[in-house]
């Protein structure tokens, strides 16, 4: 491979990046050469999965057999009750090796039973696949499942591995570049969303299955390895050409340039600011002032903070405050020192005497009526006392007050509270509260639970349900737009989906071939759109859900049918090579294909083609939640996948989305397919497409994907996205500053 080829995957280099292309290429090639040329594979940067799993002939569900060669162990995977997964220490090793890696290769040699589907290797946490390689013999495709920005992604490569023959497979991921080699031939090369490689703690590695219940591989597996180096496929096929630099090498260097560019922009802004400040300082006498509550004080100015009773002074730009010292009071015999609202120091005020008691200014006494000491005399008060909700025996009269209050009851000590287990009762004036014991989470005002089943992934709720913790466990409620019992929620389309369409999201239908519309009510006119396959000597006639080709009469129409580069005679009947369940016939220049008729009473009926005739319990399937049973031949949707049960095996593939021709697209939360948007800032973008540059307000050219803080506005972050400058304000930053 060459640098030009790698650059072509990312888009044509911009004028900004073109001068440094040669330097990037040379430096990346040096790095790649040091890693792989003549030095072999670093054992610390690879995992031999079968060796690490310590598989032996006695491991349940697998049997050691002869492989494609005798240099390593090979195992036959056949039992559906097996659990072949890594021990915790090996899983932790996998997590550490994947961390912050943008380049890795999965290698294996497999011999898969014909027309079966199964997972070769899966690295997952609960229901989330970080890396999963699956081979479907039902649809003849290889699937790579991964996660990007916390969302599931699937790349499907049409190829038949499940043919009973030995194959070498190598899947290489290099940042946003994926390569697929089969039998040392590069069959696919694509640009994808860069996968998340920071695996969650608790992630596990499974071999020959997705998890305990699904994705069982049937066949022989040998030489399973994960290589964390550039061009890892060379380990399996030493004679293949190396890519120099790899996409990951190139993007690492680009990221370094973007970081340097950001640093240069920041330093330039700081230098300009410093020069501006210096220019101002040359013509002024600098005096350090103090600013308090929007008031500017000069150096050595003093003032009084009445609300805090402090004397403050501005000293060399800093505020120094000391508590105000009050002078000693020498009150006369007919007065007492008291605090007056709005004043910092006590003052002498005339006292009152009643029944031999001395009362200070503001004190109250209950003598037939409520009286308050004011200006040396007891004055009668007419304001009523507040009503109390306690009995007479529970009321007390505070000192120097006229109105009684309720005596506080310690509900906690008296056990008059409603706090449940896992809580601690805390007494409050006139009330109490229930605090959760450490390690427990709140359910309501009086209850706490030990486990967060919803947040910990232990719930039985459907992915389209809302989980709520409770004392006894948790409850599940379907989200708006979905119906079900919470454990199983299915999308609801108010007008239904016609002509066999499937409701895949609230009021979103996935239409069968030949139909379109919000609920599949519109027929696609293949003749008008010229998407038909009629030959020149036949006429296209639109039909509901399809089309027909009419052969005109005359000597020029033989009635024969062109088929796969050959010719089928008029009246000839045959079975498709790639689909044993379909029978085709040629009649008057037209090919008619139909599914094989199913006679469930016939003991020799092909259950693969007629799954509805399969009544065996072993042919039933559990859905992904493990709560619903499907019969062989049943179809359903899960997440953004179409799933089918066939002879006890579950096979799922991504839903087919319409092709969009607009410039900007995005996938909304809870939806499976992209839709068009006008705003480039809310659209999805390729984070590694550096060809679309932007010019910021300072005139600096930014590479696509670069992020910076706006000059003069520390709470505003900008990003070069889809060739546009997209800025957002951090509200928390604004509040804190």
Coordinates of N, CA and C in Angstrom, one line a residue, residues 232-374:
X232 N -1.4 -6.4 11.4 CA -1.3 -7.7 12.1 C -1.6 -8.9 11.3
X233 N -2.3 -8.7 10.1 CA -2.6 -9.8 9.2 C -1.3 -10.5 8.7
X234 N -0.2 -9.8 8.7 CA 1.1 -10.3 8.3 C 1.5 -11.6 9.0
X235 N 1.0 -11.7 10.3 CA 1.3 -12.8 11.1 C 0.7 -14.1 10.5
X236 N -0.5 -13.9 9.9 CA -1.2 -15.1 9.3 C -0.7 -15.3 7.8
X237 N -0.5 -14.2 7.1 CA -0.1 -14.3 5.7 C 1.2 -13.4 5.5
X238 N 2.4 -14.0 5.7 CA 3.6 -13.2 5.7 C 3.9 -12.6 4.3
X239 N 3.4 -13.1 3.2 CA 3.7 -12.6 1.9 C 2.8 -11.5 1.4
X240 N 1.9 -11.1 2.3 CA 1.0 -9.9 1.9 C 1.8 -8.6 2.0
X241 N 1.4 -7.6 1.2 CA 2.0 -6.3 1.3 C 1.5 -5.6 2.6
X242 N 2.4 -4.8 3.1 CA 2.1 -4.0 4.3 C 1.6 -2.6 3.9
X243 N 0.7 -2.1 4.6 CA 0.2 -0.7 4.4 C 1.1 0.3 5.2
X244 N 1.6 1.3 4.5 CA 2.5 2.2 5.1 C 2.2 3.6 4.7
X245 N 1.8 4.5 5.5 CA 1.5 4.2 6.9 C 0.1 3.6 7.0
X246 N -0.3 3.0 8.1 CA -1.7 2.6 8.3 C -2.5 3.8 8.7
X247 N -3.8 3.6 8.6 CA -4.7 4.7 8.9 C -4.5 5.2 10.3
X248 N -4.2 4.3 11.3 CA -4.0 4.7 12.6 C -2.7 5.5 12.8
X249 N -1.6 5.0 12.1 CA -0.4 5.8 12.1 C -0.6 7.2 11.6
X250 N -1.3 7.3 10.4 CA -1.5 8.6 9.8 C -2.3 9.5 10.7
X251 N -3.4 9.0 11.3 CA -4.3 9.8 12.1 C -3.6 10.2 13.4
X252 N -2.7 9.4 14.0 CA -2.0 9.7 15.2 C -1.1 10.9 14.9
X253 N -0.5 10.9 13.7 CA 0.4 12.1 13.4 C -0.5 13.3 13.1
X254 N -1.6 13.1 12.5 CA -2.5 14.3 12.2 C -3.0 14.8 13.6
X255 N -3.3 14.0 14.5 CA -3.8 14.4 15.8 C -2.7 15.2 16.5
X256 N -1.4 14.8 16.4 CA -0.3 15.5 16.9 C -0.2 16.9 16.3
X257 N -0.4 17.0 15.0 CA -0.4 18.3 14.3 C -1.5 19.2 14.8
X258 N -2.7 18.6 15.0 CA -3.9 19.4 15.5 C -3.6 19.9 16.9
X259 N -2.9 19.0 17.8 CA -2.6 19.5 19.1 C -1.6 20.6 19.1
X260 N -0.6 20.5 18.2 CA 0.4 21.6 18.1 C -0.3 22.9 17.5
X261 N -1.2 22.7 16.6 CA -1.9 23.8 16.0 C -2.7 24.5 17.1
X262 N -3.4 23.8 18.0 CA -4.2 24.3 19.1 C -3.2 25.1 20.1
X263 N -2.1 24.4 20.4 CA -1.1 25.1 21.3 C -0.6 26.4 20.7
X264 N -0.3 26.4 19.4 CA 0.1 27.6 18.7 C -0.9 28.7 18.8
X265 N -2.2 28.3 18.5 CA -3.3 29.3 18.6 C -3.4 29.9 20.0
X266 N -3.3 29.1 21.0 CA -3.4 29.6 22.4 C -2.2 30.5 22.7
X267 N -1.0 30.1 22.3 CA 0.2 30.9 22.6 C 0.1 32.2 21.9
X268 N -0.4 32.2 20.6 CA -0.5 33.4 19.8 C -1.5 34.4 20.5
X269 N -2.6 33.8 21.0 CA -3.6 34.7 21.7 C -3.1 35.3 22.9
X270 N -2.3 34.5 23.7 CA -1.7 35.0 24.9 C -0.7 36.1 24.6
X271 N 0.1 35.8 23.6 CA 1.1 36.8 23.2 C 0.5 38.1 22.8
X272 N -0.6 38.1 22.0 CA -1.3 39.3 21.6 C -1.8 40.0 22.8
X273 N -2.4 39.3 23.7 CA -3.0 39.9 24.9 C -1.9 40.6 25.7
X274 N -0.7 39.9 25.9 CA 0.4 40.4 26.7 C 0.9 41.7 26.0
X275 N 1.0 41.7 24.7 CA 1.5 42.9 24.0 C 0.5 44.1 24.2
X276 N -0.7 43.8 24.1 CA -1.8 44.8 24.4 C -1.7 45.4 25.8
X277 N -1.5 44.5 26.7 CA -1.4 45.0 28.1 C -0.1 45.8 28.3
X278 N 1.0 45.4 27.7 CA 2.2 46.1 27.9 C 2.1 47.5 27.3
X279 N 1.4 47.6 26.1 CA 1.2 48.9 25.5 C 0.4 49.8 26.4
X280 N -0.5 49.3 27.1 CA -1.3 50.1 28.0 C -0.5 50.5 29.2
X281 N 0.3 49.6 29.7 CA 1.1 49.9 30.9 C 2.2 51.0 30.7
X282 N 2.7 51.1 29.5 CA 3.7 52.1 29.2 C 3.3 53.5 29.5
X283 N 2.0 53.8 29.4 CA 1.5 55.2 29.5 C 0.7 55.4 30.8
X284 N 0.9 54.5 31.8 CA 0.0 54.7 33.0 C 0.8 54.4 34.3
X285 N 0.4 55.0 35.4 CA 1.0 54.7 36.7 C 0.1 53.6 37.3
X286 N 0.7 52.4 37.6 CA -0.1 51.3 38.0 C -0.3 51.4 39.5
X287 N -1.5 51.4 39.9 CA -1.9 51.4 41.3 C -2.8 50.2 41.6
X288 N -2.4 49.4 42.5 CA -3.2 48.2 42.8 C -4.4 48.6 43.6
X289 N -5.6 48.3 43.0 CA -6.9 48.7 43.7 C -7.6 47.4 44.1
X290 N -8.7 47.6 44.8 CA -9.5 46.5 45.3 C -10.9 46.7 44.8
X291 N -11.6 45.6 44.4 CA -12.9 45.7 43.9 C -13.8 44.8 44.8
X292 N -14.8 45.5 45.5 CA -15.7 44.7 46.4 C -17.1 45.1 46.0
X293 N -17.8 44.1 45.6 CA -19.2 44.3 45.2 C -19.4 45.5 44.2
X294 N -18.6 45.4 43.2 CA -18.6 46.4 42.1 C -18.2 47.8 42.5
X295 N -17.6 47.9 43.7 CA -17.1 49.2 44.2 C -15.6 49.1 44.1
X296 N -14.9 50.1 43.5 CA -13.4 50.2 43.4 C -12.9 51.0 44.5
X297 N -12.0 50.4 45.3 CA -11.3 51.2 46.4 C -9.8 51.3 46.0
X298 N -9.3 52.5 46.3 CA -7.9 52.8 46.0 C -7.0 52.2 47.2
X299 N -5.7 52.1 46.9 CA -4.8 51.5 47.9 C -4.9 52.4 49.2
X300 N -5.0 51.7 50.3 CA -5.0 52.2 51.7 C -6.4 52.8 52.0
X301 N -7.4 52.7 51.1 CA -8.8 53.1 51.5 C -9.3 52.2 52.5
X302 N -10.2 52.7 53.4 CA -10.8 51.9 54.5 C -12.3 52.1 54.4
X303 N -13.1 51.1 54.8 CA -14.5 51.2 54.8 C -15.1 50.2 55.8
X304 N -16.3 50.3 56.1 CA -17.0 49.4 57.1 C -18.0 48.6 56.5
X305 N -17.9 47.3 56.7 CA -18.9 46.3 56.2 C -19.9 46.1 57.4
X306 N -21.1 46.8 57.3 CA -22.0 46.8 58.4 C -22.7 45.4 58.5
X307 N -22.9 44.7 57.4 CA -23.6 43.5 57.5 C -22.7 42.4 58.2
X308 N -21.4 42.6 58.1 CA -20.5 41.6 58.8 C -19.8 42.2 60.0
X309 N -20.1 43.5 60.3 CA -19.5 44.2 61.4 C -18.0 44.1 61.4
X310 N -17.4 44.5 60.2 CA -15.9 44.4 60.0 C -15.4 45.7 59.5
X311 N -14.2 46.1 59.9 CA -13.5 47.2 59.3 C -12.5 46.7 58.3
X312 N -12.6 47.2 57.0 CA -11.8 46.6 55.9 C -10.9 47.7 55.3
X313 N -9.7 47.3 54.8 CA -8.7 48.2 54.2 C -8.2 47.6 53.0
X314 N -7.9 48.4 51.9 CA -7.3 47.9 50.7 C -5.8 48.1 50.8
X315 N -5.0 47.0 50.8 CA -3.6 47.0 51.0 C -2.9 46.3 49.8
X316 N -2.3 47.1 48.9 CA -1.5 46.5 47.8 C -2.4 45.5 47.0
X317 N -3.6 45.9 46.7 CA -4.5 45.1 45.9 C -5.2 44.0 46.6
X318 N -5.0 43.8 47.9 CA -5.7 42.8 48.7 C -6.6 43.4 49.7
X319 N -7.7 42.8 50.0 CA -8.6 43.3 51.0 C -8.3 42.6 52.4
X320 N -8.1 43.4 53.4 CA -7.9 42.9 54.7 C -9.0 43.4 55.6
X321 N -9.7 42.5 56.3 CA -10.8 42.8 57.2 C -10.6 42.3 58.6
X322 N -11.0 43.1 59.6 CA -10.9 42.7 61.0 C -12.3 43.0 61.6
X323 N -12.6 42.1 62.6 CA -13.9 42.3 63.3 C -13.9 43.6 64.1
X324 N -15.0 44.3 64.0 CA -15.1 45.6 64.6 C -15.0 45.4 66.1
X325 N -14.2 46.2 66.8 CA -14.1 46.2 68.2 C -15.1 47.2 68.8
X326 N -15.9 46.7 69.7 CA -16.9 47.5 70.4 C -16.4 48.1 71.7
X327 N -16.7 49.4 72.0 CA -16.2 50.0 73.2 C -17.0 49.4 74.4
X328 N -16.3 49.4 75.6 CA -17.0 48.9 76.8 C -18.2 49.8 77.1
X329 N -19.3 49.2 77.6 CA -20.5 49.9 78.0 C -20.6 50.1 79.5
X330 N -20.8 51.2 79.9 CA -21.1 51.5 81.4 C -22.5 52.0 81.5
X331 N -23.5 51.0 81.5 CA -24.9 51.5 81.5 C -25.3 51.9 82.9
X332 N -26.2 52.9 83.0 CA -26.7 53.3 84.3 C -27.5 52.3 84.9
X333 N -27.9 52.5 86.2 CA -28.6 51.5 86.9 C -30.0 51.2 86.4
X334 N -30.5 52.2 85.6 CA -31.9 52.0 85.1 C -31.9 51.6 83.6
X335 N -30.8 51.0 83.1 CA -30.7 50.5 81.7 C -29.9 49.3 81.6
X336 N -30.0 48.6 80.5 CA -29.3 47.3 80.3 C -28.7 47.3 78.8
X337 N -27.5 46.7 78.6 CA -27.0 46.6 77.2 C -27.8 45.6 76.4
X338 N -28.2 46.0 75.2 CA -29.0 45.1 74.3 C -28.5 45.3 72.9
X339 N -28.7 44.2 72.0 CA -28.5 44.3 70.6 C -29.6 45.0 69.9
X340 N -29.3 45.9 69.0 CA -30.3 46.6 68.2 C -30.1 46.2 66.7
X341 N -31.2 45.9 66.0 CA -31.1 45.5 64.6 C -30.5 46.5 63.8
X342 N -29.5 46.1 62.9 CA -28.8 47.1 62.1 C -27.6 47.7 62.7
X343 N -27.3 47.4 64.0 CA -26.1 47.9 64.6 C -25.2 46.8 65.1
X344 N -23.9 47.0 65.0 CA -22.9 46.0 65.3 C -22.6 45.9 66.8
X345 N -22.7 47.0 67.6 CA -22.3 47.0 69.0 C -23.6 47.2 69.8
X346 N -23.6 46.6 71.1 CA -24.7 46.8 72.0 C -24.8 48.2 72.4
X347 N -26.0 48.6 72.8 CA -26.3 50.0 73.3 C -27.1 49.9 74.6
X348 N -27.0 50.9 75.4 CA -27.7 50.9 76.6 C -29.2 51.4 76.3
X349 N -30.1 50.6 76.8 CA -31.5 50.9 76.7 C -32.2 50.8 78.0
X350 N -33.2 51.7 78.3 CA -33.9 51.6 79.6 C -34.5 50.2 79.8
X351 N -34.4 49.8 81.1 CA -34.9 48.5 81.4 C -36.3 48.6 82.1
X352 N -37.0 47.5 82.2 CA -38.3 47.4 82.8 C -38.2 46.5 84.0
X353 N -39.0 46.7 85.0 CA -39.0 45.9 86.2 C -40.5 45.4 86.4
X354 N -40.6 44.1 86.6 CA -42.0 43.5 86.8 C -41.9 42.4 87.8
X355 N -42.5 42.5 88.9 CA -42.5 41.5 89.9 C -41.1 41.2 90.4
X356 N -40.2 42.2 90.5 CA -38.9 41.9 90.9 C -37.9 41.4 89.8
X357 N -38.4 41.2 88.6 CA -37.6 40.8 87.5 C -37.2 42.0 86.7
X358 N -35.9 41.9 86.2 CA -35.4 42.9 85.3 C -35.6 42.5 83.8
X359 N -36.2 43.3 83.0 CA -36.5 42.9 81.6 C -35.7 43.9 80.7
X360 N -35.0 43.3 79.7 CA -34.3 44.2 78.8 C -35.2 44.6 77.7
X361 N -34.7 45.6 76.9 CA -35.5 46.1 75.7 C -35.8 44.9 74.8
X362 N -37.1 44.7 74.5 CA -37.5 43.6 73.6 C -38.0 42.4 74.3
X363 N -37.7 42.2 75.6 CA -38.2 41.0 76.3 C -39.7 41.1 76.5
X364 N -40.3 40.0 76.6 CA -41.8 39.9 76.7 C -42.1 39.1 78.0
X365 N -43.3 39.4 78.5 CA -43.8 38.7 79.7 C -45.3 38.6 79.6
X366 N -45.8 37.4 80.1 CA -47.3 37.2 80.0 C -47.9 37.5 81.4
X367 N -48.6 38.6 81.5 CA -49.2 39.0 82.7 C -50.6 39.4 82.4
X368 N -51.6 38.4 82.5 CA -52.9 38.6 82.0 C -53.0 38.8 80.5
X369 N -52.1 39.7 80.0 CA -52.0 39.9 78.6 C -50.5 40.0 78.3
X370 N -50.1 39.9 77.0 CA -48.7 39.9 76.6 C -48.2 41.3 76.6
X371 N -47.1 41.6 77.3 CA -46.5 42.9 77.3 C -45.0 42.8 76.9
X372 N -44.5 43.9 76.3 CA -43.1 43.9 75.8 C -42.5 45.2 76.4
X373 N -41.2 45.0 76.8 CA -40.4 46.1 77.3 C -40.0 47.0 76.2
X374 N -40.4 48.3 76.2 CA -40.0 49.3 75.2 C -39.8 50.6 75.9

